[in-house]
XYZ file of C-alpha atoms in Angstrom:
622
model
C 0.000 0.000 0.000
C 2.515 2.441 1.366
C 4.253 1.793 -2.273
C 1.389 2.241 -3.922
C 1.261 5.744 -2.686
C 4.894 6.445 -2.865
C 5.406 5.918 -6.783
C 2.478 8.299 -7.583
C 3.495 10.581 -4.987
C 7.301 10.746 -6.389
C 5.928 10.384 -10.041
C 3.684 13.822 -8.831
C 6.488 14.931 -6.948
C 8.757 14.801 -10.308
C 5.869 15.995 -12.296
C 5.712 19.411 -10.195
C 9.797 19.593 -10.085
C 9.904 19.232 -14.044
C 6.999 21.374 -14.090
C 7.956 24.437 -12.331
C 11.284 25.403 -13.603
C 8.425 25.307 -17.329
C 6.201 27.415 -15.163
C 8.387 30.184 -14.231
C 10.378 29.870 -17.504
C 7.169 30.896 -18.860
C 6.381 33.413 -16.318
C 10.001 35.346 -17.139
C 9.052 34.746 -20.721
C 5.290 36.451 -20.631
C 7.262 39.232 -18.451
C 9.644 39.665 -21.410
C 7.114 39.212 -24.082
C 4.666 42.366 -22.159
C 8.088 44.859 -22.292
C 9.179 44.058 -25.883
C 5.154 44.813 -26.632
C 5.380 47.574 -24.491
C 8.587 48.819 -26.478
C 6.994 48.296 -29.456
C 3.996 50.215 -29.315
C 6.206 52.673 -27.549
C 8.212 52.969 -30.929
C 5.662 53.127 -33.366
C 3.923 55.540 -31.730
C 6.700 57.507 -31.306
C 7.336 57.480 -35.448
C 3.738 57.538 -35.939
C 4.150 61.139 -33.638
C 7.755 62.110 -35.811
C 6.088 61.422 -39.010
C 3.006 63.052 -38.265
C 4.900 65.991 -37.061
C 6.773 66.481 -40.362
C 3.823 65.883 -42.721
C 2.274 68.964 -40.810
C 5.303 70.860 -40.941
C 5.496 70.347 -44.930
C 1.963 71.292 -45.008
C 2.146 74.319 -43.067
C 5.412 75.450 -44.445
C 3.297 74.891 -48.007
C 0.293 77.068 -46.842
C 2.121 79.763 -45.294
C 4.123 80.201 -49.164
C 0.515 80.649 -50.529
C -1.060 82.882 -47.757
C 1.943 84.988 -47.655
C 2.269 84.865 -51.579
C -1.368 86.362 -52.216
C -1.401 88.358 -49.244
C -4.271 87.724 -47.736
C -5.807 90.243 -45.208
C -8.816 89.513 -43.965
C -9.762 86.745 -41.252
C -12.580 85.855 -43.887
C -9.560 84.902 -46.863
C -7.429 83.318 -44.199
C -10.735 81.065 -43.555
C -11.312 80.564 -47.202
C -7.349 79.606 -47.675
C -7.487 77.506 -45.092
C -10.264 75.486 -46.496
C -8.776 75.084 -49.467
C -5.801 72.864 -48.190
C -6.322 71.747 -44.432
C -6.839 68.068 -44.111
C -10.243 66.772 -43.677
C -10.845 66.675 -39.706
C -7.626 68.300 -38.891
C -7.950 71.884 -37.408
C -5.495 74.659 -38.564
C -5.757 78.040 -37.951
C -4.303 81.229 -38.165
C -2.365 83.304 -35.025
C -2.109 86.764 -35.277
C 0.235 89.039 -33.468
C -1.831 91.752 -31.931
C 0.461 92.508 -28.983
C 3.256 91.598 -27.142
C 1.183 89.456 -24.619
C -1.135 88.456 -26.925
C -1.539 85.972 -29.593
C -4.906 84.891 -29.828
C -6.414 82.702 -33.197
C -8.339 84.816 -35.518
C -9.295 82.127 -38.330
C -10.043 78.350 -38.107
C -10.906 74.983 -39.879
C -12.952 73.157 -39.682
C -15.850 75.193 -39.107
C -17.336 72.695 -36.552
C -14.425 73.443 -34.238
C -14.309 77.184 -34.767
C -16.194 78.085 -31.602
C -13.418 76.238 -29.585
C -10.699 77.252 -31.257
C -10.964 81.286 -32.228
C -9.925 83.252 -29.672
C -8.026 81.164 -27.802
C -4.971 83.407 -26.889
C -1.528 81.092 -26.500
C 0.247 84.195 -24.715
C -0.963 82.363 -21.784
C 0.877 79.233 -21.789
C 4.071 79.535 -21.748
C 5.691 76.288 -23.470
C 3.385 77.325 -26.674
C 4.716 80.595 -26.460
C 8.266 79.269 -25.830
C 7.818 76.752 -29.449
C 5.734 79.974 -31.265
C 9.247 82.577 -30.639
C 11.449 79.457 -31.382
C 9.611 78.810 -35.146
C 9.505 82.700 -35.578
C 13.289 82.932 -34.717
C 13.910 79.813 -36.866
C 11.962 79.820 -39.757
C 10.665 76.384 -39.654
C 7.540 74.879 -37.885
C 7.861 74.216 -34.245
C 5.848 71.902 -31.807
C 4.378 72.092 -28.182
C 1.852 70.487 -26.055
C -0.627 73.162 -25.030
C -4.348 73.255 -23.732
C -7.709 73.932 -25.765
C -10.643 76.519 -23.404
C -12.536 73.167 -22.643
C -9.172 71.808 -20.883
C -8.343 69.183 -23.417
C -4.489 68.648 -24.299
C -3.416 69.041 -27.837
C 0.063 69.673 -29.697
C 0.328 72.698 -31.041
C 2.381 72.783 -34.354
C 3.400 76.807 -35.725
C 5.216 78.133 -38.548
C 6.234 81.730 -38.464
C 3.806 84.076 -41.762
C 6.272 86.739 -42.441
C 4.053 88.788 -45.085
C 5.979 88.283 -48.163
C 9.653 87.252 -48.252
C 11.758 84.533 -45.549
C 13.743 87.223 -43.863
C 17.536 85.837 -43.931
C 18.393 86.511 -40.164
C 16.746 86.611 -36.812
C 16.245 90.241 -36.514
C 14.669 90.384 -40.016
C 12.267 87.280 -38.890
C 11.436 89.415 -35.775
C 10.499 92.456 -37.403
C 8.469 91.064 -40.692
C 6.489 88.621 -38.221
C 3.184 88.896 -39.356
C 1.527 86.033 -37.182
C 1.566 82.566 -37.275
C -0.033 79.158 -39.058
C -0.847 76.634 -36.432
C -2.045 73.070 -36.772
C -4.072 71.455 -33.637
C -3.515 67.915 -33.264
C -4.463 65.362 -30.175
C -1.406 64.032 -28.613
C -0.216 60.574 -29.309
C -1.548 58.392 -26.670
C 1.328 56.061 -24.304
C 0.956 52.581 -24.611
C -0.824 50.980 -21.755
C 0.804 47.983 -20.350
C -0.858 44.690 -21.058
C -2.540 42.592 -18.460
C -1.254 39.586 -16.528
C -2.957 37.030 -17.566
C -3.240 33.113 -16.639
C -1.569 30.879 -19.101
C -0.452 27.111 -19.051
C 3.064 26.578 -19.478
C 2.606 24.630 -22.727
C 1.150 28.157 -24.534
C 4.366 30.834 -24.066
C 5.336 30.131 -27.598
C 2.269 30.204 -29.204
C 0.278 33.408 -27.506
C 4.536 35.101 -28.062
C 3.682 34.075 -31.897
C -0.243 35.623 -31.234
C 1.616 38.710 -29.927
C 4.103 39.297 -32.105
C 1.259 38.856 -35.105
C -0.514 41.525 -33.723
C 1.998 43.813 -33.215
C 2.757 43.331 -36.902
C -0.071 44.210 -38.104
C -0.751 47.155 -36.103
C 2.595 48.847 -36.696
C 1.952 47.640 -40.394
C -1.337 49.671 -40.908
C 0.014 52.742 -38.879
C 3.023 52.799 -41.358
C 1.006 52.516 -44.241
C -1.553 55.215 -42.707
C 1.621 57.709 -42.168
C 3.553 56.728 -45.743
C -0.640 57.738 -47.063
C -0.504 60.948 -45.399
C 2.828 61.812 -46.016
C 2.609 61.407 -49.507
C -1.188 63.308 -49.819
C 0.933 65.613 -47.957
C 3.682 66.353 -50.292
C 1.270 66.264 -53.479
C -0.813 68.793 -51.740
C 2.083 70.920 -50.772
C 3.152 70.821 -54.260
C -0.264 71.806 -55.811
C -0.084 74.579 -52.826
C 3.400 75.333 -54.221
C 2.069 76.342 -57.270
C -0.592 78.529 -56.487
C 2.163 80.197 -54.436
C 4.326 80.521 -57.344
C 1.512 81.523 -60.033
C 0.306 84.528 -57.928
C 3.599 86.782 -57.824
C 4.487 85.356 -61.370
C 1.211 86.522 -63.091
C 1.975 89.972 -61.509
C 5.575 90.681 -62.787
C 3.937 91.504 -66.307
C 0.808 93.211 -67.470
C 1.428 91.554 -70.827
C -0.462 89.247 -72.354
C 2.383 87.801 -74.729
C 4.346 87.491 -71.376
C 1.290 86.097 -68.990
C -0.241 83.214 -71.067
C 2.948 81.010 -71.660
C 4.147 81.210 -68.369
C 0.604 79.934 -67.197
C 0.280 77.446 -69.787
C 3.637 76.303 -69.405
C 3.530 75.728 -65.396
C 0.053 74.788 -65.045
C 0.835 71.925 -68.003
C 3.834 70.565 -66.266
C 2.275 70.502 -62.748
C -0.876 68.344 -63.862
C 0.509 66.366 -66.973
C -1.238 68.384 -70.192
C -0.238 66.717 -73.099
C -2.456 70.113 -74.699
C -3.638 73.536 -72.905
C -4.821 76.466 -74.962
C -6.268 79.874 -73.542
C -9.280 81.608 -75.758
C -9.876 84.993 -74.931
C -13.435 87.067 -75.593
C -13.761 89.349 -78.221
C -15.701 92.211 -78.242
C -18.068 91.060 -80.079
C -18.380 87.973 -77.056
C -17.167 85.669 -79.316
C -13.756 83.527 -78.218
C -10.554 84.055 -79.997
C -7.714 81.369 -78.952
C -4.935 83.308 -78.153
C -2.039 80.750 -76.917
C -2.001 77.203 -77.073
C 0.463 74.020 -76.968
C 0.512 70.419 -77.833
C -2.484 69.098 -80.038
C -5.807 71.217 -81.623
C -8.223 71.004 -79.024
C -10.542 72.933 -80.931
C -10.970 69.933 -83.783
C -13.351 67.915 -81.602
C -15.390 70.268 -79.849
C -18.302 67.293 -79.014
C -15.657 65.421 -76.712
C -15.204 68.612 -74.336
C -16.281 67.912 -70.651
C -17.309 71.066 -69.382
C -16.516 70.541 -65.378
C -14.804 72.815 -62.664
C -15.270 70.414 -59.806
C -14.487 66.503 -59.293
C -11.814 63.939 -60.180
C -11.238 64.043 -64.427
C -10.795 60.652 -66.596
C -7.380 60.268 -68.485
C -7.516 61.571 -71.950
C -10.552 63.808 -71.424
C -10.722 67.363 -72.191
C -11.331 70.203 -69.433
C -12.682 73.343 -69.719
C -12.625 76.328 -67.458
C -14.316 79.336 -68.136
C -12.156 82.760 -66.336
C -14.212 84.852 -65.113
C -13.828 88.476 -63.971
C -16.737 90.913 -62.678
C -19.293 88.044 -63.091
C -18.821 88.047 -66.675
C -16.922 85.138 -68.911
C -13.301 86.813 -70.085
C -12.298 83.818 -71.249
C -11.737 79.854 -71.560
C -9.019 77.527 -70.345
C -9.169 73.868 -72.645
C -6.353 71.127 -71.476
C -6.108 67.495 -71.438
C -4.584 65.510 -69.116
C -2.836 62.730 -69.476
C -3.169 60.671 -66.306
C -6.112 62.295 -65.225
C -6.916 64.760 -62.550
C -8.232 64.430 -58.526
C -10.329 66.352 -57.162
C -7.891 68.033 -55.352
C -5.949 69.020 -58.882
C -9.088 70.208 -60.113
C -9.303 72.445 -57.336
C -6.109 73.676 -57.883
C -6.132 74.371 -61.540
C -9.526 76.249 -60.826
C -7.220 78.141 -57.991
C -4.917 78.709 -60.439
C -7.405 80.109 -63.076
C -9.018 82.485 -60.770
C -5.538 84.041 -60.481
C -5.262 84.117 -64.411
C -8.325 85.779 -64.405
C -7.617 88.485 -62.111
C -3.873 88.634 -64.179
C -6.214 89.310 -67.547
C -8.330 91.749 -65.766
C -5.435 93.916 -64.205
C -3.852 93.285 -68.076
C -6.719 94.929 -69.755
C -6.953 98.091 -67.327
C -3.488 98.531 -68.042
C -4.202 98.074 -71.774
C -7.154 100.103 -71.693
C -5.231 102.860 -69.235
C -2.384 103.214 -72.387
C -4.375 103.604 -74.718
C -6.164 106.631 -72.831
C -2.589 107.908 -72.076
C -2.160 107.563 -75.575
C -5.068 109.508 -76.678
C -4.684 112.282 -73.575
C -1.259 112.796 -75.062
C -2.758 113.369 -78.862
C -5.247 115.108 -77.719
C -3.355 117.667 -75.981
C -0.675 117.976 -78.951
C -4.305 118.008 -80.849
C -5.241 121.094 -78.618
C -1.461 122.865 -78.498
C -1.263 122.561 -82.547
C -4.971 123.746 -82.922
C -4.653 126.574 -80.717
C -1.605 127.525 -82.494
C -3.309 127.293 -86.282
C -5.697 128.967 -84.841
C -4.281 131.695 -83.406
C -2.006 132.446 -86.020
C -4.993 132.229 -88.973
C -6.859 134.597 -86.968
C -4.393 137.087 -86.275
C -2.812 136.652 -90.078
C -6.489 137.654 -91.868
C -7.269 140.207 -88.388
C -4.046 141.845 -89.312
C -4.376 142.015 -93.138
C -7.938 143.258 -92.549
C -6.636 146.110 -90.026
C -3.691 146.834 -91.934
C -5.565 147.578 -95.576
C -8.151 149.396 -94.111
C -5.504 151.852 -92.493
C -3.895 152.283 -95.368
C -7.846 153.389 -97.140
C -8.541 155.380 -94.556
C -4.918 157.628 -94.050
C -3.962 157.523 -98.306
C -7.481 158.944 -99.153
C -7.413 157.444 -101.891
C -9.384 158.387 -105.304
C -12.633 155.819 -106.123
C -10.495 155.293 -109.640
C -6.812 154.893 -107.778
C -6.369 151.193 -108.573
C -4.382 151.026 -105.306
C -7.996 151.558 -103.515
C -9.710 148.502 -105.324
C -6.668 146.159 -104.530
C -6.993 146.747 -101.077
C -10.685 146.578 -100.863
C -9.758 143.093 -102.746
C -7.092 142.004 -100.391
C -9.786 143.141 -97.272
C -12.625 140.985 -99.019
C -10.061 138.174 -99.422
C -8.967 138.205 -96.176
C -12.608 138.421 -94.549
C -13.781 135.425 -97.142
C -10.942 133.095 -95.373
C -11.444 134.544 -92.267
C -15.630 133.835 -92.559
C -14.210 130.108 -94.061
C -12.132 129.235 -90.473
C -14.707 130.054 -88.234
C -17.687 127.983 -90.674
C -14.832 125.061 -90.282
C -14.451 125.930 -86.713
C -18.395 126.001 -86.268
C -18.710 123.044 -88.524
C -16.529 120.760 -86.654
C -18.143 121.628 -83.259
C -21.401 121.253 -84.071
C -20.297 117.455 -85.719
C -18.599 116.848 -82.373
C -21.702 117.517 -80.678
C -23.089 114.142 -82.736
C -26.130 116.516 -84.379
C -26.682 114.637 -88.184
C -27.643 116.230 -91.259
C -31.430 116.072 -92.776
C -30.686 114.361 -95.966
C -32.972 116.075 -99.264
C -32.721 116.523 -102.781
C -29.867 118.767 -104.055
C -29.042 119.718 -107.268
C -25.423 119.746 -107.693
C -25.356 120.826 -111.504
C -26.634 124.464 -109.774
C -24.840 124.511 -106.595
C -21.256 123.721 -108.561
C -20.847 126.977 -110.214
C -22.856 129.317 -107.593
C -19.725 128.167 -104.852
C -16.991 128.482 -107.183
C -18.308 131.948 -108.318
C -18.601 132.711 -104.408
C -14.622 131.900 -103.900
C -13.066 133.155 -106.990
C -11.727 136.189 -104.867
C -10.396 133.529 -102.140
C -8.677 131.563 -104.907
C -6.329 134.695 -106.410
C -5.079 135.079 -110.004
C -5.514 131.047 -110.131
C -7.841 130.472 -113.453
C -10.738 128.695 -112.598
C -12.392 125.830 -115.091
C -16.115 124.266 -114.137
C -17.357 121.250 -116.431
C -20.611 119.798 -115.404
C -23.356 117.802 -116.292
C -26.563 118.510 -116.408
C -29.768 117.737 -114.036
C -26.970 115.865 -111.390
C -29.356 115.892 -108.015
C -27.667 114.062 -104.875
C -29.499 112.531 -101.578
C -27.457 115.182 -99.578
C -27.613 118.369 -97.295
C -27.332 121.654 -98.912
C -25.012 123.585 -96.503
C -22.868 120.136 -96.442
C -22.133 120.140 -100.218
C -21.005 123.500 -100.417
C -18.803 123.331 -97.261
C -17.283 120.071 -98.872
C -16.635 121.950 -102.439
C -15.448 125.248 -100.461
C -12.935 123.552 -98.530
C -11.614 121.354 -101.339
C -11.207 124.741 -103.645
C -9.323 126.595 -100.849
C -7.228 123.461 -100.795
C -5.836 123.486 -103.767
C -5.423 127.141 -103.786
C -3.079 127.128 -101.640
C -1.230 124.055 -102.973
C -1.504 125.195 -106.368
C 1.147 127.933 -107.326
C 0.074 130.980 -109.000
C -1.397 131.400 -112.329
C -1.758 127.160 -112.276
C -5.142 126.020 -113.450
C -7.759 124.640 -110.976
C -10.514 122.387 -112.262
C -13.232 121.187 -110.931
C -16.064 118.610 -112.397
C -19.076 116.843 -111.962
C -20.632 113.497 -113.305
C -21.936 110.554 -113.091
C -20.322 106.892 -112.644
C -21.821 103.777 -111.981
C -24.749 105.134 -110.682
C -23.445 107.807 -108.368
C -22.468 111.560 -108.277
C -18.876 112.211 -108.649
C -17.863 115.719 -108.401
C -13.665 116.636 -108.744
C -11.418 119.105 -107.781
C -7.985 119.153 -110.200
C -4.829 121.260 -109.097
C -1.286 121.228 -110.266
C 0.802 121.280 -107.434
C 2.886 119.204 -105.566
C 0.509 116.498 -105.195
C -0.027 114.165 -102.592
C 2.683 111.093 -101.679
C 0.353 107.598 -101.243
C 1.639 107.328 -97.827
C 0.096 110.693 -97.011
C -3.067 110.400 -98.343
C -5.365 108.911 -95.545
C -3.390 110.969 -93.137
C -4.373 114.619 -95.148
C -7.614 113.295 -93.880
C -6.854 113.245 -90.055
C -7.606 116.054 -87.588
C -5.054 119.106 -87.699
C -2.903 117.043 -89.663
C -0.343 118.560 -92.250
C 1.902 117.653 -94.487
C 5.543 117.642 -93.271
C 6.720 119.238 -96.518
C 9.776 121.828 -96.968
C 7.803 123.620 -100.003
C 3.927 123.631 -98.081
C 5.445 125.062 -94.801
C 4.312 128.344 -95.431
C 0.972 127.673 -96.820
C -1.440 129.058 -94.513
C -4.115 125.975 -92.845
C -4.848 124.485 -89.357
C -5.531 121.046 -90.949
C -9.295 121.040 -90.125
C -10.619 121.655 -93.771
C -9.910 117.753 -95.062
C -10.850 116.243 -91.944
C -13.665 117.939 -92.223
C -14.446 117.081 -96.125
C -13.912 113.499 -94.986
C -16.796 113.537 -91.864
C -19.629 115.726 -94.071
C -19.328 113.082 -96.849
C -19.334 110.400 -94.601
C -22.749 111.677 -92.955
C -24.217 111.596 -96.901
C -22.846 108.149 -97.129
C -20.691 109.227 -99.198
C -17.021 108.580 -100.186
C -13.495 110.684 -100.591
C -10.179 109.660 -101.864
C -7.034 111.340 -103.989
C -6.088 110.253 -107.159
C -2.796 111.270 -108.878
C -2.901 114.135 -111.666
C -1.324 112.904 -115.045
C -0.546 116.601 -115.782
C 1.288 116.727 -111.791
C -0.621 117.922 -108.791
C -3.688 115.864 -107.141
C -7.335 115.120 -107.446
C -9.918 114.663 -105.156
C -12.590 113.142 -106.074
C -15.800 113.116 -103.975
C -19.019 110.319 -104.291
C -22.607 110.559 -103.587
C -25.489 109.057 -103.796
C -27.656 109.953 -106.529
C -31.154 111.137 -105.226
C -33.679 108.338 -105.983
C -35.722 110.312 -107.885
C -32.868 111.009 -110.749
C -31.343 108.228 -109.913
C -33.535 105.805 -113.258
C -32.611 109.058 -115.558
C -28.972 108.778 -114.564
C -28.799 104.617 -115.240
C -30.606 105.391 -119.023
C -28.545 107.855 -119.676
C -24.424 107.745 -121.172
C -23.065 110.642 -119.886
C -19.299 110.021 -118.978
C -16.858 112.378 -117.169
C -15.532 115.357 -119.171
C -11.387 114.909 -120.247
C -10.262 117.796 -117.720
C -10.924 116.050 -114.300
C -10.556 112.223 -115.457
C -8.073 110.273 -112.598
């Protein structure tokens, strides 16, 4: 019996002795297993923290280039900014610098967490403080653990907004501080330590293997997580980047031959075009492509997707409209080659916007030379018109004063042939003088827009009545009138003989003395044509539309001291234009120039003139 017991009892005995150096091997081991998972966690979470850290500090070193690129003022743009690039459910905000002691947040994201967040001032804790003078010092983002108003702990994460250019030293950094971006993250939690648990000695190595499983897989997906943020990270800093870069770019020029490639050329290399063209309105609303590279996108206009928001297929055309004033300026087509996100969409529209606002400042400056342009004519306009003017004025006032003195102190017989040549020389002088102020009158009542009442005149009368009227303007010059008869023009009286007055003095005083002057009047394919022939220098073909400009002369050696304010042509031009109506200069065969003047025949004599074969007389023929 007592053996019976003994061998089970030694057997037992043996059992527990073999069995408890297992136990506590397994004991040590579970004690060592709970540390190394300890360490772990410890680790990861401590690169999980790093990584997170520097993704943020890309991200706001990215969004402080674009907020201090565009200079954005108001806490409503800082808002809008932020928007456009914080992470979704991450809050970042914007710090400004309203005192020594204070430095509370003016702008937030997300919205939800505003009410927590703006406001808070982070003068008042002292380690934030410490890590916001350390980044403004530094010029790269700095980190702290702070406190939220509702008591909860979060790390703070600033980089310095300087308000334009990185100042190169500390005292520059100090004194361009502008305020600060901040991103508000929760802290990384500490690993907890795991809890004892039972286990037979026969399971160390397999709940180690359970353990170390797990462990791989966590750190796996938090890797993974961080290498996914880190790289939305970078692309979003670069798309940031840009819109940084475009806005100072698209204002060094005011040009559009300078703006447009530089956009097309960045915005194609940042999102893959393979083509990008920029149309531009016209005035007439229609759109005009201005600048384009790589293929025609305008060949397949059907296969356009017309989108500003949400991710674009590979191969598929985009089109912006630019917009200024809440009016369409323009039209940006591209096609990218790998596609777009939504985020890249966003951007290019970013990027547009500032294109747009480039085009509008381009076209004030455009439209702002050209008034510079037309101040500056106008005033040499005024300076050279005042000048004519004064000096025809005082040349016939003088004349006019001077030949009457010399009537009324000679006392001169009614025969003395000396007393009729000045009477002739007063009348002469009186006739221009009456002819500048008509022009004068003429060309202000045209500039007050007033149009002529159109009626039947008969040019075959007036002709010869106006050249009679002038022959004492027009000197010694012999005089010859060919026209044909019952020639009746759609036209205004007054008009007709200012047009044939001004063309006569013309060539009087182009025409030397004794030189014929001829003038005719026909008809040609239907119309009026009346001429005026004179034998002077004639007329270059460069300088004939520009005879026809306001106070514009003839830079001539030989017509220098022909009298003339360069109002009578510009003036022959507008009256036939308001008859509908049509003046040009021909060459003379004999030497000198010919203008010749159409109308319309009125309607009335207009059958009579179409049966008829009356052709232009030899004399004025161009």
């Amino acid at each position: 019996m007592k053996r019976r017991l003994t061998t089970p009892l030694v057997v037992g005995l043996l059992v527990l002795a073999a069995a408890t150096p297992s136990f506590v091997a397994a004991r040590n081991a579970r004690n060592d297993r709970d540390r190394r998972v300890a360490h772990a966690r410890a680790a990861a979470a401590a690169a999980a923290d790093q990584a997170n850290r520097r993704a943020t500090a890309r991200l706001l070193l990215a969004g402080a280039a674009a907020i201090d690129g565009n200079q954005i003022a108001s806490d409503t743009d800082l808002t809008a900014t932020l928007l456009r690039f914080a992470p979704a459910g991450q809050v970042m905000g914007v710090v400004r610098t309203t005192a020594a002691t204070s430095l509370p947040v003016v702008a937030a994201v997300p919205p939800a967490s505003a009410p927590k967040v703006v406001g808070l001032d982070f003068a008042q804790q002292p380690a934030v403080q410490l890590a916001f003078a350390l980044a403004r010092d530094a010029g790269v983002a700095k980190s702290a653990r702070g406190r939220l108003a509702d008591g909860s702990t979060t790390v703070v994460q600033a980089q310095a907004l300087y308000g334009g250019a990185d100042p190169l030293d500390v005292a520059g950094r100090r004194q361009a501080l502008a305020g600060y971006l901040v991103s508000l993250s929760p802290p990384v939690a500490a690993p907890k330590p795991a809890a004892h648990t039972s286990a037979l000695p026969v399971l160390p190595l397999v709940a180690g293997l359970g353990f170390a499983i797990a462990i791989a897989v966590i750190v796996g997906r938090r890797e993974r997580a961080v290498h996914r943020s880190e790289a939305e990270a970078a692309a979003r800093a670069e798309e940031l980047a840009l819109i940084a870069r475009m806005g100072p770019m698209l204002q060094q020029s005011l040009t559009l031959s300078e703006l447009l490639p530089l956009f097309v050329v960045e915005v194609g290399n940042e999102f893959d075009f393979d083509a990008c063209s920029v149309s531009l309105a016209t005035e007439t609303g229609e759109l005009s492509r201005v600048f384009s590279i790589g293929a025609d996108l305008g060949a397949d206009s059907t296969a356009e997707t017309v989108t500003d928001r949400g991710p674009i297929a590979a191969n598929t055309y985009v089109h912006i409209a630019l917009e200024r004033s809440g009016r369409t300026i323009g039209v940006v087509r591209a096609r990218p080659v790998n596609g777009m996100s939504e985020r890249q969409v966003e951007s290019l529209v970013a990027a547009c916007t500032l294109l747009s606002a480039a085009l509008g400042n381009a076209q004030l400056f455009e439209n702002e030379q050209r008034m510079v342009a037309r101040l500056r004519d106008v005033d040499a306009m005024k300076i050279a018109f005042v000048g004519s003017v004064s000096h025809e004025l005082r040349t016939s006032a003088t004349a006019i004063e001077g030949f009457a003195g010399l009537l009324d102190n000679d006392r001169l017989a009614p025969d003395d042939p000396r007393r009729a040549d000045y009477i002739q020389r007063i009348r002469r002088n009186a006739r221009s003088l009456g002819l500048l102020i008509e022009d004068l009158l003429d060309f202000a009542r045209m500039e007050r827009g007033s149009g002529p009442v159109l009626k039947r005149v008969d040019l075959t009368k007036v002709v010869p009545e106006v050249v009679d009227q002038l022959s004492p303007v027009l000197g010694d010059r012999p005089i010859s009138v060919v026209v044909t008869p019952d020639v009746a023009v759609n036209g205004d009286l007054s008009m007709v003989e200012r047009i044939l007055a001004n063309l006569l003095t013309n060539a009087a005083k182009y025409t030397p003395p004794n030189s014929p002057i001829e003038v005719g009047l026909g008809i040609e394919d239907g119309a009026a044509v009346l001429a005026v022939v004179d034998h002077g220098g004639g007329i270059a073909p460069e300088e004939r539309e520009n005879v026809f400009r306001l106070f514009y002369r003839v830079d001539d050696e030989s017509l220098r001291a022909t009298r003339g304010i360069g109002i009578g042509l510009a003036l022959v031009k507008q009256l036939v234009e308001q008859m509908h109506g049509e003046v040009r200069i021909n060459e003379t065969p004999q030497g000198g120039a010919t203008f010749r003047v159409t109308l319309p025949l009125f309607h009335e004599a207009k059958e009579a003139a179409q049966e008829g074969d009356e052709t232009w007389p030899h004399a004025v023929t161009a």
